[in-house]
C-alpha positions as semicolon CSV with decimal commas, in nm:
position;residue;x (nm);y (nm);z (nm)
1;R;17,462;18,275;9,930
2;Q;17,682;18,337;10,230
3;M;17,608;18,709;10,207
4;C;17,239;18,644;10,275
5;I;17,299;18,424;10,574
6;R;17,574;18,637;10,720
7;D;17,331;18,929;10,717
8;R;17,083;18,735;10,932
9;K;17,141;18,986;11,209
10;N;16,952;19,240;10,997
11;V;16,645;19,014;10,976
12;E;16,389;19,076;11,245
13;P;16,355;18,761;11,461
14;D;15,984;18,828;11,515
15;K;15,925;18,834;11,139
16;L;16,119;18,509;11,099
17;K;15,914;18,347;11,376
18;E;15,591;18,466;11,215
19;L;15,688;18,326;10,873
20;K;15,796;17,999;11,035
21;Q;15,462;17,966;11,218
22;L;15,266;18,039;10,898
23;T;15,474;17,782;10,711
24;E;15,419;17,519;10,983
25;K;15,046;17,587;10,973
26;L;15,051;17,553;10,594
27;Q;15,185;17,197;10,620
28;N;14,841;17,081;10,735
29;E;14,643;17,256;10,460
30;P;14,439;16,983;10,287
31;N;14,350;17,186;9,974
32;K;14,648;17,143;9,738
33;K;14,570;17,453;9,525
34;R;14,525;17,675;9,828
35;K;14,838;17,527;9,983
36;R;15,044;17,604;9,671
37;R;14,907;17,958;9,643
38;K;14,977;18,035;10,008
39;F;15,321;17,873;9,987
40;N;15,409;18,096;9,690
41;E;15,306;18,404;9,889
42;L;15,514;18,299;10,191
43;D;15,806;18,206;9,967
44;R;15,811;18,550;9,806
45;E;15,785;18,711;10,148
46;L;16,078;18,506;10,280
47;H;16,295;18,586;9,978
48;S;16,209;18,953;10,002
49;L;16,280;18,960;10,376
50;I;16,624;18,807;10,335
51;V;16,724;19,010;10,030
52;Q;16,594;19,342;10,165
53;S;16,767;19,279;10,499
54;S;17,102;19,258;10,327
55;P;17,302;19,574;10,261
56;N;17,466;19,396;9,966
57;K;17,365;19,584;9,649
58;R;17,489;19,303;9,422
59;L;17,252;19,062;9,591
60;H;16,963;19,304;9,531
61;E;17,062;19,339;9,165
62;I;17,092;18,965;9,103
63;Y;16,766;18,888;9,278
64;S;16,580;19,152;9,078
65;R;16,716;18,992;8,759
66;I;16,601;18,641;8,848
67;Y;16,275;18,736;9,024
68;D;16,056;18,662;8,719
69;F;16,218;18,321;8,683
70;V;16,159;18,254;9,053
71;K;15,788;18,335;9,014
72;I;15,758;18,109;8,707
73;S;15,939;17,819;8,868
74;Q;15,729;17,854;9,185
75;S;15,407;17,822;8,991
76;M;15,529;17,512;8,810
77;D;15,723;17,338;9,088
78;P;15,569;16,995;9,149
79;K;15,792;16,956;9,454
80;F;15,688;17,275;9,633
81;E;15,621;17,075;9,951
82;E;15,991;16,987;9,963
83;S;16,068;17,358;9,941
84;L;15,830;17,414;10,230
85;E;16,032;17,167;10,440
86;E;16,357;17,334;10,337
87;H;16,216;17,670;10,444
88;L;16,132;17,533;10,788
89;L;16,486;17,402;10,827
90;L;16,624;17,739;10,718
91;F;16,400;17,926;10,964
92;E;16,524;17,706;11,247
93;A;16,891;17,755;11,157
94;M;16,850;18,130;11,123
95;L;16,662;18,159;11,452
96;E;16,941;17,957;11,618
97;N;17,200;18,190;11,457
98;N;17,369;17,876;11,322
99;L;17,555;18,016;11,017
100;T;17,706;17,683;10,909
101;K;17,373;17,498;10,920
102;A;17,184;17,783;10,753
103;K;17,441;17,806;10,473
104;K;17,418;17,432;10,400
105;I;17,038;17,443;10,395
106;L;17,033;17,751;10,175
107;M;17,279;17,596;9,927
108;M;17,066;17,281;9,912
109;H;16,747;17,485;9,869
110;I;16,892;17,700;9,589
111;D;17,026;17,394;9,406
112;N;16,695;17,208;9,438
113;A;16,489;17,511;9,332
114;K;16,716;17,573;9,033
115;D;16,703;17,209;8,920
116;N;16,325;17,184;8,967
117;G;16,266;17,515;8,791
118;I;16,477;17,423;8,490
119;K;16,312;17,080;8,464
120;A;15,968;17,239;8,476
121;L;16,063;17,490;8,208
122;E;16,216;17,224;7,984
123;N;15,912;17,000;8,023
124;G;15,669;17,228;7,853
125;L;15,669;17,595;7,938
126;Y;15,802;17,711;7,606
127;S;15,625;17,637;7,281
128;N;15,805;17,869;7,044
129;Y;16,151;18,005;6,980
130;R;16,100;18,331;7,170
131;E;15,999;18,151;7,488
132;K;16,289;17,909;7,444
133;K;16,525;18,206;7,415
134;N;16,379;18,349;7,739
135;L;16,453;18,013;7,904
136;E;16,819;18,045;7,805
137;V;16,830;18,395;7,955
138;S;16,674;18,264;8,277
139;K;16,931;17,984;8,294
140;R;17,213;18,239;8,260
141;H;17,065;18,446;8,543
142;L;17,050;18,135;8,760
143;S;17,415;18,059;8,694
144;I;17,498;18,414;8,807
145;S;17,300;18,370;9,129
146;R;17,495;18,052;9,212
147;K;17,812;18,263;9,233
148;L;17,683;18,454;9,538
């Protein structure tokens, strides 16, 4: 986690500002389905921006392993609006170059996303053994990502 934030200097401030503005605008979207779809697009763009801006190859490897789980949990996350708020807080901290604040927000966001994703998966995604086994693999990948 710290590796991502420490590499903030590699993230283009203009791109961060643009993503922050799009996220702020999204807060007022009245159509829930459209809001979720657009949030998922912005979320993937933010993750990609941060990961690709880091020279850390281990971070790239771990993210590529958990990417499918991230997409699944995004589509099922009933609390995506909380993630939207966390993103705004993270944008602000990164734009302020406040490493301590950004790290705390990122840790909170990862923990919340992990917990919400696992709850969503446990509450009905899998209906057979094979899908349940895939859930266990996804959980292992999440535990690896927590060690960043």
